[in-house]
XYZ file of C-alpha atoms in Angstrom:
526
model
C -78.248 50.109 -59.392
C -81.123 47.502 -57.825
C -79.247 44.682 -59.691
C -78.015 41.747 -57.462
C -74.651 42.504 -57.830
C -75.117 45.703 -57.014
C -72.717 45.393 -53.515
C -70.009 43.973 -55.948
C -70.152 47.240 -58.014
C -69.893 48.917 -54.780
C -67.080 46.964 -53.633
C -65.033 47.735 -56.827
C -65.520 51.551 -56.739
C -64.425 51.563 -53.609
C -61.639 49.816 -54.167
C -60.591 52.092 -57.638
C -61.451 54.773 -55.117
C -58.972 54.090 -51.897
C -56.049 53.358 -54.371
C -56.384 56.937 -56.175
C -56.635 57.981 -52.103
C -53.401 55.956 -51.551
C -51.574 57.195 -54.474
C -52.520 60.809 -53.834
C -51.375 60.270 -50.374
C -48.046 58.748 -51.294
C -47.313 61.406 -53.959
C -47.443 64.543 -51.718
C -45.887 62.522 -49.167
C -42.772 61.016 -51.158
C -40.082 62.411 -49.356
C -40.545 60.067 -46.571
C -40.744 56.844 -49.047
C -37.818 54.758 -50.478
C -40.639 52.989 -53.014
C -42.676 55.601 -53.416
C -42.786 55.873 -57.220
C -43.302 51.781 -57.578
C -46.291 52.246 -54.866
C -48.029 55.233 -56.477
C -47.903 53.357 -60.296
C -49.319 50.645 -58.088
C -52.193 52.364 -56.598
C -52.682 54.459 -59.839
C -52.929 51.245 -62.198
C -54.858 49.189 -59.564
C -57.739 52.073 -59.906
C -57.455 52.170 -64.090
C -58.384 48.166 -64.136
C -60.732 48.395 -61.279
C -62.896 51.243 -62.724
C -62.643 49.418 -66.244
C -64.102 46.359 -64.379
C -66.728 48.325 -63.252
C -67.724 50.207 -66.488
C -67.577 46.918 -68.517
C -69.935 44.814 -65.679
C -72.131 47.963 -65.920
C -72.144 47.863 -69.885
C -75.441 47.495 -72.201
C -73.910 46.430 -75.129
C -70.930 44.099 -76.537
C -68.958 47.556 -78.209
C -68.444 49.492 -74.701
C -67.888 45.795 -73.077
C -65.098 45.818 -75.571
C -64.093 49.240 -75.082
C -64.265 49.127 -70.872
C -61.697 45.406 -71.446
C -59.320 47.316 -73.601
C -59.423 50.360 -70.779
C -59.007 47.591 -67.678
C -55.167 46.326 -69.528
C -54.189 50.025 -69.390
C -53.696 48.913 -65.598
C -54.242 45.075 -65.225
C -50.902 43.455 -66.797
C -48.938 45.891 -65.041
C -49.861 44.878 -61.250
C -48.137 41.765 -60.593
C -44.357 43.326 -62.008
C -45.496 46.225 -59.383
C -46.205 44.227 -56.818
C -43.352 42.159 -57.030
C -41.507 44.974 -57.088
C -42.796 46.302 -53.818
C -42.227 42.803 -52.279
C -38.397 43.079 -53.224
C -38.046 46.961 -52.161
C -39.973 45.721 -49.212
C -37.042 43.047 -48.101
C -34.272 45.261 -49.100
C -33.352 43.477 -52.471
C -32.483 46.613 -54.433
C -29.438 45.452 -55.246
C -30.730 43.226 -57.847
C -33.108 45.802 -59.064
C -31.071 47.614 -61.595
C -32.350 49.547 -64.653
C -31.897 47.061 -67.674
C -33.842 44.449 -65.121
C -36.593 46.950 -64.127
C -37.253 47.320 -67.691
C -37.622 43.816 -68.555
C -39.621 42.983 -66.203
C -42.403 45.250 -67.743
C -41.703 43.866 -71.589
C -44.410 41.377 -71.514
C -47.168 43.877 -70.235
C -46.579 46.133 -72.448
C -46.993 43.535 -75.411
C -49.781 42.150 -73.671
C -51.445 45.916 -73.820
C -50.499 46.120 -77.894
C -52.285 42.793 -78.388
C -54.960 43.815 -76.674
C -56.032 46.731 -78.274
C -55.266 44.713 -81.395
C -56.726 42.062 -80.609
C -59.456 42.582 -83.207
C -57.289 42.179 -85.929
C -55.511 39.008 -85.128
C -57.085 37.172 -82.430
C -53.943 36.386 -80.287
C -55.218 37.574 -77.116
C -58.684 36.418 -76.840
C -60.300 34.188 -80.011
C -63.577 36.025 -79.666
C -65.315 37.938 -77.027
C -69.437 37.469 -77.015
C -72.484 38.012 -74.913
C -72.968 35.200 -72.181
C -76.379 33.986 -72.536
C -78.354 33.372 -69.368
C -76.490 35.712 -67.480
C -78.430 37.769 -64.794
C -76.780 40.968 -66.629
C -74.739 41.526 -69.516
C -71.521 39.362 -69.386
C -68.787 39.211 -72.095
C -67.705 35.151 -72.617
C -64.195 35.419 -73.533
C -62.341 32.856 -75.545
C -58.618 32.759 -74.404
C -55.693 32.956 -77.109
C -52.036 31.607 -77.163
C -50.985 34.832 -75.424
C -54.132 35.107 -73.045
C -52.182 31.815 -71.535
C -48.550 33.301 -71.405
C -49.648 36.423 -69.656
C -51.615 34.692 -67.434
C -48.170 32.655 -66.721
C -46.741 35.675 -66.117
C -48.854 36.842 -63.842
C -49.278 34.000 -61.940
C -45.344 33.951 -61.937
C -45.031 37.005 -60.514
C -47.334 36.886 -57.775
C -46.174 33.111 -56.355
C -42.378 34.808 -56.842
C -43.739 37.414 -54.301
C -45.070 35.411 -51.680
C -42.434 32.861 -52.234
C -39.925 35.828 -51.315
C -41.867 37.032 -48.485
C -42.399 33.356 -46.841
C -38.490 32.932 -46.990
C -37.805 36.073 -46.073
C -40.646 35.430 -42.649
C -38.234 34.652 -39.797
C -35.803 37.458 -40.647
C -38.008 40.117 -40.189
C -38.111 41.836 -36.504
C -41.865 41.089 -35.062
C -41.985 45.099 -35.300
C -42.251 44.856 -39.122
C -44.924 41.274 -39.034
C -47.952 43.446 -39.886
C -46.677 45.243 -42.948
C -45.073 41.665 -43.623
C -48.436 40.052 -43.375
C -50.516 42.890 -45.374
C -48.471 42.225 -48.244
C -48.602 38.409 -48.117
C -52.451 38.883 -48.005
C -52.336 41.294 -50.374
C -50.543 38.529 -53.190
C -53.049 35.876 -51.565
C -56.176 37.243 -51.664
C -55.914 37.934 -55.659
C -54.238 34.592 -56.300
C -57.038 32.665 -54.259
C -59.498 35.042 -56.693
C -57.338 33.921 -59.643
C -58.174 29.863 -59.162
C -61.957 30.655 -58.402
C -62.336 32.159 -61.461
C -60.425 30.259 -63.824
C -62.061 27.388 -62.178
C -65.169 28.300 -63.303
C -65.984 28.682 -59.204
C -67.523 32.333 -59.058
C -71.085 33.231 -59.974
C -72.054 33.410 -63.280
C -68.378 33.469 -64.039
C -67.331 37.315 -62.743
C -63.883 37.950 -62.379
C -63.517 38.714 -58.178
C -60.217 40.182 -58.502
C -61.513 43.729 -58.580
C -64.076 43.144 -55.759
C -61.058 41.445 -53.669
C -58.840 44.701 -54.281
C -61.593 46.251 -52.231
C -59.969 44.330 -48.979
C -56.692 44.729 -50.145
C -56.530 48.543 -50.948
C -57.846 48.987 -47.470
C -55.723 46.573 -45.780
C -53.007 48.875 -47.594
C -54.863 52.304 -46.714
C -54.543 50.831 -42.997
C -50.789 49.934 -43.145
C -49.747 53.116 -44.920
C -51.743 55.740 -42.410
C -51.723 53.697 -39.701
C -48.599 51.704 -39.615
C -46.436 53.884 -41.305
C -46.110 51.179 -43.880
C -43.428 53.114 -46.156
C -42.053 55.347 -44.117
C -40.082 53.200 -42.435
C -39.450 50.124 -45.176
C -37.460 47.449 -43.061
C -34.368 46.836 -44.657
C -33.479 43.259 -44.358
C -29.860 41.745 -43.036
C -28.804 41.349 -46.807
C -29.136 44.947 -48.123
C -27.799 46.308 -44.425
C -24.858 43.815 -44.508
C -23.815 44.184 -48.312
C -24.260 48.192 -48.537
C -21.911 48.942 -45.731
C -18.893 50.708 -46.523
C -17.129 49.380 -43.487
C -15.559 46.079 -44.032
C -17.340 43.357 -41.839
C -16.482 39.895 -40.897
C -18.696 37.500 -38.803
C -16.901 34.636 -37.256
C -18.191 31.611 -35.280
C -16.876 30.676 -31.719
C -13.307 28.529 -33.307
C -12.575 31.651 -35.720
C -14.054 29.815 -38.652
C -15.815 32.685 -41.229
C -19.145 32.316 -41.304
C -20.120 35.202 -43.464
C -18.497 38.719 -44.716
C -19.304 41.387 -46.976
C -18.401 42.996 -50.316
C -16.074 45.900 -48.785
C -14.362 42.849 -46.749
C -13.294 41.287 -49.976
C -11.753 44.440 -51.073
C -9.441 44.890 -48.208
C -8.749 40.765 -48.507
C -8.366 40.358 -51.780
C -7.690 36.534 -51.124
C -11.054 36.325 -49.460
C -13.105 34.021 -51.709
C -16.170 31.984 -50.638
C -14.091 29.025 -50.085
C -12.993 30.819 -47.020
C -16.482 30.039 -45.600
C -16.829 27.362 -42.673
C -12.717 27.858 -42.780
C -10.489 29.190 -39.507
C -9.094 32.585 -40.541
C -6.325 33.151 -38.694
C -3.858 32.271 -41.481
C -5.473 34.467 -44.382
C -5.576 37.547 -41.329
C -1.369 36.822 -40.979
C -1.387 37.614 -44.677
C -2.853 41.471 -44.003
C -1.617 41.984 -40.746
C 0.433 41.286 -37.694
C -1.776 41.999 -35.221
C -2.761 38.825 -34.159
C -6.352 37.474 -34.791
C -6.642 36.279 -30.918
C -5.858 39.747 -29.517
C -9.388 41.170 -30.644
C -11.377 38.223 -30.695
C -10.759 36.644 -27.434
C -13.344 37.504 -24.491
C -16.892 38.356 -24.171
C -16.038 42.139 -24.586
C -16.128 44.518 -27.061
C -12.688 46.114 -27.964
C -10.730 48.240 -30.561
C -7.262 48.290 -32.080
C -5.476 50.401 -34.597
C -3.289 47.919 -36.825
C -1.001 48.591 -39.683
C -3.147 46.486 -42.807
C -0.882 45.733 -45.836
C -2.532 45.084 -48.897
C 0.359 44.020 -51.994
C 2.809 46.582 -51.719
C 0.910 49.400 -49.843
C 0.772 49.939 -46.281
C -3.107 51.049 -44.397
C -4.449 52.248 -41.081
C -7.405 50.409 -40.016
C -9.458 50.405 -36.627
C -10.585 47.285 -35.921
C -13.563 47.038 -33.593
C -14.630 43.527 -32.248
C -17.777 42.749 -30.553
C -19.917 39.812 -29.616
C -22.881 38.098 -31.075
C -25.205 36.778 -28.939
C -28.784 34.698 -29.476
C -31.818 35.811 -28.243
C -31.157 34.090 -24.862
C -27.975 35.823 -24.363
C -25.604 33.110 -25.567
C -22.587 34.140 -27.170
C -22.468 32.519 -30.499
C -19.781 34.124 -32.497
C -17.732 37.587 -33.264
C -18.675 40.419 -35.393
C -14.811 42.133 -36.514
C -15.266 45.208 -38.807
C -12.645 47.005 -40.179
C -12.457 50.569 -40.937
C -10.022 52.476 -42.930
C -8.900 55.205 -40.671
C -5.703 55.939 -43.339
C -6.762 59.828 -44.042
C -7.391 60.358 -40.018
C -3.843 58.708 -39.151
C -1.828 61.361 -41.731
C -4.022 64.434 -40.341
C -3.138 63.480 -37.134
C 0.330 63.300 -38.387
C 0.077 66.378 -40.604
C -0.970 68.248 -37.337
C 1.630 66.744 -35.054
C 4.428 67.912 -37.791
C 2.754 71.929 -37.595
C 3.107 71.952 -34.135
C 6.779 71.081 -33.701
C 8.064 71.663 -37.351
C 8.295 74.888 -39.757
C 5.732 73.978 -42.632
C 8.250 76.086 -45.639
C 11.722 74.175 -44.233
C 10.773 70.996 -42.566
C 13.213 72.099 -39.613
C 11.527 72.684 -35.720
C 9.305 76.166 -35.189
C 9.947 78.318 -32.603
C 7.888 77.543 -29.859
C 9.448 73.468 -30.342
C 13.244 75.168 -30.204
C 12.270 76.958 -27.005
C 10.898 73.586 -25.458
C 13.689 71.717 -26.446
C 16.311 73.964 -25.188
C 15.091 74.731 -21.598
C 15.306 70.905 -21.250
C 19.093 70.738 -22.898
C 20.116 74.251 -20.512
C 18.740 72.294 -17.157
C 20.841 69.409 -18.456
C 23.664 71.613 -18.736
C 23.477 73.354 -15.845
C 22.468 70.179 -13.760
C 26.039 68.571 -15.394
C 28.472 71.739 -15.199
C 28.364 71.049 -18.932
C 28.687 74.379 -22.091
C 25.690 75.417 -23.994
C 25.676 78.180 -26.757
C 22.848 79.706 -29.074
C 23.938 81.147 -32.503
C 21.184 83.244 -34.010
C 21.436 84.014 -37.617
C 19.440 86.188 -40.199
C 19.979 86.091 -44.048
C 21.386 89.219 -45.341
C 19.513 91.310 -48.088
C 16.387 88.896 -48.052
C 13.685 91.610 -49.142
C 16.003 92.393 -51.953
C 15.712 88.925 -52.923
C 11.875 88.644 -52.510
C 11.449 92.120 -54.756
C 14.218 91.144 -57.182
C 13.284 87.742 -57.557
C 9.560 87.121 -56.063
C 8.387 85.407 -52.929
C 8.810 81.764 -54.484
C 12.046 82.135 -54.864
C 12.710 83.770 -51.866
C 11.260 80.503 -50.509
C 14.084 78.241 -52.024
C 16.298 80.748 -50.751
C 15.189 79.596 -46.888
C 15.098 75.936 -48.084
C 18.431 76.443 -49.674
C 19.890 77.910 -46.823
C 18.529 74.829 -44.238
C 19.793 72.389 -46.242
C 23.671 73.731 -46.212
C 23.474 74.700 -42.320
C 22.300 71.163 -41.486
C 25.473 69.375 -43.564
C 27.509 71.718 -40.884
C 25.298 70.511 -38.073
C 25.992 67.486 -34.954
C 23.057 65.235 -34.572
C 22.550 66.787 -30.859
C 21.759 70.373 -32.233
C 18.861 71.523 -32.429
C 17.906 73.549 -35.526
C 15.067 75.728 -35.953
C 13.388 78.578 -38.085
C 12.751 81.258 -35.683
C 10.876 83.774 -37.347
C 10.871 84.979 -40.985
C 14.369 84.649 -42.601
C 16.233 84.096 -39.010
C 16.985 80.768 -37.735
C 18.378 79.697 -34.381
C 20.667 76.550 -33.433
C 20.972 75.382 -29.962
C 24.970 73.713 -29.780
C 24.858 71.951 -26.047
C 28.461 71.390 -24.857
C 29.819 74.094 -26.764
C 31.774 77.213 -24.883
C 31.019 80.391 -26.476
C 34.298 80.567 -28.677
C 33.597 76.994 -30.048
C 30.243 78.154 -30.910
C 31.427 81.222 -32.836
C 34.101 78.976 -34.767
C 31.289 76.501 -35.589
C 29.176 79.809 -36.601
C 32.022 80.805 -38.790
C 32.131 77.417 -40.680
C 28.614 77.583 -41.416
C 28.972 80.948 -42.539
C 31.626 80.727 -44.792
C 29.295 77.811 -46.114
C 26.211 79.391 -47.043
C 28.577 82.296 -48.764
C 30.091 79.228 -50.882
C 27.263 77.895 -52.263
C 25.308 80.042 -53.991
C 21.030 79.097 -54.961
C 20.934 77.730 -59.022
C 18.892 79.183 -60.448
C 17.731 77.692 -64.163
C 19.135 81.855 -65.265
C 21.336 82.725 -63.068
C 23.013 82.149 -59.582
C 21.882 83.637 -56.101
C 24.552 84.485 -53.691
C 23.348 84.536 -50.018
C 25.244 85.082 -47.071
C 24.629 85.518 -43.207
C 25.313 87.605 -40.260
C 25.648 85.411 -37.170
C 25.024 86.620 -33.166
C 26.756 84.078 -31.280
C 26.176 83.313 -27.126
C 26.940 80.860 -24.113
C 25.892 80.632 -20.837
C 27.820 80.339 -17.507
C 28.550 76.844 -16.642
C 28.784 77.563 -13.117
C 25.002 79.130 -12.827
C 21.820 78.523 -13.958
C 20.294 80.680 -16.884
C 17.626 80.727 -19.685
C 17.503 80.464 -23.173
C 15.555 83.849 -23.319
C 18.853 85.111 -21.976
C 20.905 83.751 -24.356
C 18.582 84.663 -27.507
C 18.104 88.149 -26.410
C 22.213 88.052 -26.065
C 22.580 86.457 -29.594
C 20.172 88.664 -30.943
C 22.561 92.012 -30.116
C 25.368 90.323 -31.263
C 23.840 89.580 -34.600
C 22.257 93.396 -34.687
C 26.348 94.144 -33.929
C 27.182 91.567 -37.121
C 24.364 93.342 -39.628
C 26.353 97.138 -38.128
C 29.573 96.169 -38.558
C 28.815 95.056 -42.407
C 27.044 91.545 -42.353
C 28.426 88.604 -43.562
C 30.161 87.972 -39.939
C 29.842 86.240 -36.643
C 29.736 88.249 -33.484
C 30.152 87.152 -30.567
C 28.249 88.390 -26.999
C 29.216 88.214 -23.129
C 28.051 85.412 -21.274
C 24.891 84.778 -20.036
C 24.122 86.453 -16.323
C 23.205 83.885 -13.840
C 19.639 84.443 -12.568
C 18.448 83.076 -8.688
C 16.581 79.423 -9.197
C-alpha cells in the first residue's frame, strides 16, 4: 500500500488468513477433536474482526470506518468466551461446562453486538466516533460509553480467568503436553499485553495491536495444531479422568487415612461424605464389608479380591483391586483401592454353573450330572459291599397332554411331577431329568425289591395328585423300570439304566401305570 504501516496491514491479513486455514483444517478434520466446534468458531470469528480491522485502518472516509467497526464485533466480543472455553476443554473441565452455562457465557457479546450496530441511536457503546486529526492515515477517535467499559470488563475477565486456570493447572500437566500448555498461555498473553498498550495510550498513533498480535498467535496455533497435534490428543487433566470413571476409586495415604475419592465411590458408600477426608477408613469399610481393609492394602504389591459389598439391605459382588502409588523417585506414598461391581459376572457364572449340572425346565440335576454322580455312589457301593438301585420312570400319555393341552402346560406337567417325586425322596438320592418326560433316581443302599417298593410309593403318588388346572384337573401317572446291582461285584450305572430301561419298556407293555422290576446287574472284570 506504500503507507508506513503497510507491514501492520500485512501482519493482520495474515493473521485473518491462517485462522480461516485453521478452521478449514479443523472442520474436515473434526472427528479426531473433542473441541473442535469451540476451536473452529474461534478461528472463524478471530478472521471476521481481523479482516474488519484491516478494512477500517484501510478506510477513506468516517461512513465505511463505521461500517468496517460494526463488521469487526461480528467476531471481536465473542473471542475471549471462546478462548476461555478452549482453556477449560483444554484442562478437562467439561464437567462444569453444561448447556444453560455455555449459553450465558455468550449473553453479554451478543448485547454488546446489538449495541453496537445501534450504537447510532443511543450512544451506549461509544459517545461518538470521529476522524483523528494528525494521524499519518485515517484513524477513527472513539469515545467510550458505559457499556464500552463493561465489555471491556468482560473481556478482560475472561482472558485473566484463562491464564489464571492454566497457571494453576501448570504442574499437573505431564511435560508431554508443556508446549500446547504454553501456546495457549501465550496465546491469552500476547493480546492482554496488546490490551494495556493500547488503552494506555502506548501504541503509535493510537492503533489497536490486537489484530497485528493475532498474527503470532494464529501461527503459534497453526504450529501446535499441524505440528503438535494440538487437538487431537487434548490432555485430560487428573480431575475429569478421576471424576468420569465409572469404577469406584479410593486413594488412601500410608496410615489408611482417605485422601481423595470419586463420585462413583460415594455411590457404593453412601456414608462417604467429605468429612471422611484426612480420616482412617477402616471403620466406614466394616460398614460395607467384611473383608478386612488390611488384607488388600498391606504390602508394596498390587493384589485383587472378590468381596461380598452390602449396601442397606442388598447384597453386591465387587472386585477390589489394590495397587501402590509411588512419587517420581519411586517412593511409595499411598494406595490406590478401586472397586468394581462384578454383580452381573458373579450370577452368569452362576447361571452357567446351574446349566451344567441342573435341568433348566425342573431345577432337578441333567443327565450327564446324574451319570457323574452315580459312578462315584456305585464305586462307593461296591468298595463297601453296600445295595444300589436305579428306578427309571417315563410319564404316561405325555404327547397327549402336549396336543390336548399345549407345550406350556405340558411343562407344569414335568414341574408338577418333580415336585411330588421329591416329597417321596431321601436326601442321599439323587434325582434327575434324563431326557424328555423320563427321569431317573439313583437310591444307594437300596436292594432291588426295596427299590421297587419305594418306586411303587412314588407311583401311587403322582397317580394321587392330579395337575390344577384354573378349568379342569390333569391326571398323570407313571410306568416305573426298576434295577440293582450285585453287591458282591463291581458294575456300572450304564448297566443298570439299560436294565431299568427294559423293565420300564415291560411296565408301558404290560399297561403303564406300574413298576417292573429287572434281574440284577451282571458283574463286569475291573
Amino acid at each position: 500500500m506504500g503507507t508506513p504501516y503497510s507491514a501492520i496491514l500485512t501482519l493482520m491479513v495474515t493473521a485473518g488468513v491462517i485462522n480461516v486455514i485453521m478452521g478449514i483444517y479443523v472442520f474436515f478434520y473434526r472427528a479426531k477433536q473433542s473441541m473442535s466446534k469451540t476451536f473452529i468458531a474461534f478461528t472463524l470469528l478471530s478472521a471476521v474482526y481481523v479482516f474488519g480491522s484491516t478494512l477500517e485502518l484501510s478506510s477513506s472516509t468516517l461512513v465505511e470506518v463505521k461500517l468496517w467497526i460494526k463488521a469487526e464485533y461480528f467476531g471481536m466480543p465473542f473471542l475471549p468466551p471462546l478462548n476461555l472455553l478452549l482453556v477449560m476443554y483444554f484442562l478437562g473441565m467439561d464437567r462444569l461446562l453444561k448447556r444453560p452455562v455455555r449459553i450465558a457465557m455468550f449473553i453479554l457479546p451478543v448485547i454488546t453486538l446489538v449495541l453496537v450496530l445501534t450504537n447510532d441511536a443511543h450512544g451506549l457503546y461509544y459517545r461518538s466516533i470521529e476522524l483523528k486529526q494528525g494521524a499519518s492515515f485515517l484513524k477513527a477517535n472513539l469515545n467510550a460509553g458505559p457499556w464500552y467499559i463493561i465489555a471491556g470488563a468482560y473481556t478482560f475477565g475472561c482472558m485473566i480467568g484463562g491464564v489464571t486456570l492454566l497457571l494453576i493447572y501448570w504442574n499437573r500437566m505431564k511435560s508431554s503436553y508443556r508446549l500446547q500448555h504454553m501456546t495457549m498461555l501465550a496465546a491469552l498473553l500476547l493480546p492482554l499485553a496488546g490490551d494495556f498498550l493500547y488503552l494506555g495510550n502506548l501504541t503509535p498513533d493510537g492503533i489497536d495491536p490486537i489484530p497485528a498480535i493475532m498474527a503470532v498467535t494464529s501461527a503459534l496455533y497453526m504450529w501446535a495444531l499441524a505440528g503438535r497435534g494440538m487437538l487431537n490428543v487434548v490432555p485430560i487433566a487428573r480431575d475429569n479422568l478421576f471424576e468420569s470413571m465409572s469404577d469406584s476409586v479410593l486413594v488412601l495415604d500410608l496410615e489408611n487415612r482417605l485422601v481423595d475419592y470419586n463420585p462413583a465411590a460415594a455411590l457404593v458408600m453412601p456414608e462417604l461424605s467429605a468429612q471422611h477426608l484426612g480420616m482412617p477408613i477402616e471403620e466406614l469399610w466394616r460398614y460395607y464389608t467384611d473383608e478386612p481393609l488390611a488384607n488388600l492394602v498391606n504390602g508394596d504389591l498390587q493384589d485383587e479380591r472378590e468381596v461380598i459389598w452390602t449396601i442397606g439391605d442388598r447384597s453386591y459382588h465387587y472386585s477390589v483391586r489394590s495397587s501402590v502409588v509411588r512419587k517420581s523417585g519411586g517412593q511409595v506414598v499411598g494406595k490406590l483401592l478401586i472397586l468394581i461391581d462384578i454383580s452381573e459376572q458373579v450370577e452368569l457364572q452362576k447361571q452357567l454353573h446351574s446349566l451344567a449340572f441342573y435341568d433348566g425346565l425342573t431345577g432337578i440335576y441333567n443327565r450327564n450330572h446324574f451319570l457323574h454322580m452315580s459312578e462315584q455312589l456305585i464305586a462307593q457301593s461296591v468298595a463297601s459291599g453296600g445295595n444300589f438301585a436305579v428306578l427309571l420312570f417315563d410319564i404316561d400319555y405325555f404327547k397327549r397332554i402336549n396336543d390336548t393341552y399345549g407345550h406350556d402346560v405340558g411343562d407344569q406337567a414335568l414341574q408338577h411331577v418333580v415336585t411330588v417325586c421329591r416329597r417321596m425322596l431321601r436326601d442321599g438320592d439323587v434325582f434327575a431329568r434324563y431326557g424328555g418326560e423320563e427321569f431317573v433316581v439313583a437310591l444307594p443302599g437300596m436292594t432291588l425289591e426295596e427299590a421297587g417298593q419305594a418306586a411303587e410309593r412314588i407311583r401311587a403318588e403322582i397317580a394321587d395328585h392330579p395337575l390344577v388346572m384354573p378349568v379342569e384337573s390333569i391326571t398323570i401317572t407313571a410306568s416305573f423300570g426298576v434295577a440293582a446291582g450285585d453287591r458282591q461285584a463291581a458294575y456300572e450305572v450304564k448297566q443298570l439304566l439299560k436294565l431299568a430301561d427294559q423293565a420300564l419298556y415291560d411296565a408301558k407293555r404290560a399297561g403303564r401305570d406300574r413298576v417292573c422290576l429287572a434281574m440284577r446287574a451282571p458283574a463286569y472284570s475291573i
